Amino acid sequence: AQAGLDTLAAQPEVNPTQLAAIGFCYGGKVVLDLARSGADLKAVATFHAILATQTPAQPGQIQAEILVSHGELDSMVTLDNVESFKQEMQAAEVKHEVIILANAKHGFSNPLADVRAKANGVDLGYNAKAERAGLDAMYQLLARDLQPKPDFL
């Protein structure tokens, strides 16, 4: 992940002081771990991410503001896991927000989640309302933390 971030930051059209990372499910864990490593990020947004880590953040380590969008009915990452993550962020003095989305399962932002759940016997579910709420919160985070504001906002 750091190599990818370094490659992105080196592009001539990129301002390397204004970077954000977004991740879904395991990709959410990847961007959280990237932030935990002290990567030069302004914002990190996750959707139904795996939150646990073997190396919790320490004060001053995470530079990014963190947004976690999590489904209330996620059986893969429990509300206890969410609480542990919140405690980690508080102990590390990280600016963060965790949004618990009502009636949303793991994979709530993936329109194919229901098909994949049935095909693989896993507890996933698409929820358009939760997806929209998570995206809206992410766009607010990016507008707040990235200067100048990205063209898509």
XYZ file of C-alpha atoms in Angstrom:
153
model
C 0.000 0.000 0.000
C 2.845 2.387 0.794
C 4.452 1.691 -2.590
C 1.146 2.503 -4.291
C 0.811 5.707 -2.285
C 4.388 6.678 -3.145
C 3.721 6.050 -6.850
C 0.559 8.149 -6.712
C 2.318 10.982 -4.862
C 5.078 11.053 -7.499
C 2.671 11.754 -10.372
C 3.039 15.294 -11.768
C -0.692 16.004 -11.623
C -0.925 14.999 -7.929
C -0.366 17.268 -4.951
C 1.488 14.897 -2.597
C 0.447 16.937 0.445
C -3.265 16.377 -0.276
C -3.777 12.619 -0.379
C -6.663 10.489 0.830
C -7.288 6.748 0.843
C -10.593 4.905 0.520
C -11.127 1.202 1.125
C -13.914 -1.355 1.126
C -13.885 -4.529 3.280
C -10.284 -5.836 3.291
C -9.274 -2.718 1.356
C -10.607 -0.776 4.331
C -8.187 -2.652 6.557
C -5.382 -1.879 4.114
C -6.031 1.880 4.174
C -6.460 1.860 7.969
C -3.149 0.045 8.349
C -1.575 2.515 5.926
C -2.808 5.345 8.155
C -1.616 3.475 11.255
C 1.856 3.278 9.688
C 2.063 7.078 9.700
C 1.508 7.524 5.951
C 1.165 11.096 4.735
C -2.604 11.092 4.285
C -5.146 13.823 5.032
C -8.205 11.578 5.094
C -9.114 7.887 5.175
C -12.613 6.553 4.546
C -13.691 2.944 4.923
C -16.836 0.990 4.119
C -17.594 -2.278 5.951
C -13.894 -2.533 6.784
C -12.010 -5.043 8.863
C -10.988 -2.877 11.829
C -8.756 -5.127 13.927
C -4.990 -4.786 13.943
C -1.967 -6.383 15.565
C -0.289 -2.968 15.788
C -2.619 -0.359 17.320
C -1.928 3.281 16.540
C 0.025 5.361 19.006
C -0.505 9.076 19.718
C 0.890 11.225 16.922
C 1.203 8.302 14.511
C -1.910 8.758 12.352
C -1.953 11.974 10.342
C -5.315 11.421 8.621
C -8.828 12.063 9.792
C -10.577 8.675 9.770
C -14.154 7.899 8.718
C -15.594 4.414 9.227
C -18.978 3.551 7.697
C -20.179 0.327 9.307
C -23.347 -1.709 9.007
C -25.371 -2.202 12.166
C -26.089 -5.831 11.196
C -22.534 -6.697 10.095
C -21.891 -10.193 11.478
C -18.298 -10.280 10.187
C -17.119 -7.169 12.041
C -19.147 -6.906 15.224
C -20.180 -3.832 17.125
C -17.697 -4.976 19.804
C -14.974 -4.784 17.128
C -16.173 -1.284 16.301
C -15.986 -0.286 19.953
C -12.426 -1.617 20.194
C -11.496 0.419 17.116
C -13.032 3.558 18.613
C -11.064 3.009 21.808
C -7.870 2.596 19.773
C -8.518 5.860 17.927
C -9.343 7.721 21.141
C -6.203 6.412 22.867
C -4.113 7.442 19.836
C -5.779 10.888 19.810
C -6.966 10.484 16.222
C -9.723 12.627 14.789
C -12.258 10.038 13.680
C -15.918 9.344 13.092
C -17.696 6.012 13.077
C -21.109 5.918 11.440
C -23.298 2.932 12.273
C -25.731 2.472 9.403
C -29.130 1.048 10.358
C -30.259 -2.264 8.861
C -26.989 -2.649 6.932
C -24.936 -5.829 6.664
C -21.357 -6.407 5.607
C -20.997 -5.442 1.954
C -23.773 -2.847 2.154
C -22.161 -0.711 -0.580
C -21.834 -3.531 -3.116
C -24.844 -3.947 -5.445
C -23.739 -7.564 -5.997
C -23.625 -8.391 -2.273
C -26.925 -10.293 -2.236
C -25.899 -12.437 -5.213
C -22.498 -13.161 -3.661
C -24.094 -13.939 -0.299
C -26.340 -16.548 -1.879
C -23.607 -18.040 -4.064
C -21.069 -18.292 -1.242
C -23.257 -18.829 1.822
C -22.033 -15.671 3.570
C -23.888 -12.963 5.456
C -23.723 -10.006 3.057
C -26.353 -7.583 1.882
C -26.645 -4.525 -0.320
C -28.388 -1.510 1.197
C -28.731 1.496 -1.121
C -29.688 3.867 1.692
C -26.639 2.876 3.758
C -24.414 3.124 0.697
C -25.654 6.667 0.002
C -25.191 7.723 3.637
C -21.627 6.357 3.673
C -20.759 8.040 0.388
C -22.239 11.354 1.537
C -20.160 11.205 4.725
C -17.043 10.378 2.683
C -17.613 13.323 0.331
C -18.015 15.610 3.353
C -14.743 14.287 4.798
C -12.886 14.871 1.532
C -14.344 18.359 1.112
C -13.339 19.225 4.677
C -9.820 17.790 4.661
C -8.502 18.244 1.117
C -7.521 21.702 -0.110
C -8.220 22.810 -2.709
C -11.405 20.796 -2.912
C -11.355 17.952 -5.467
C -13.162 18.655 -8.756
C -15.742 15.941 -8.063
C -17.038 17.675 -4.924
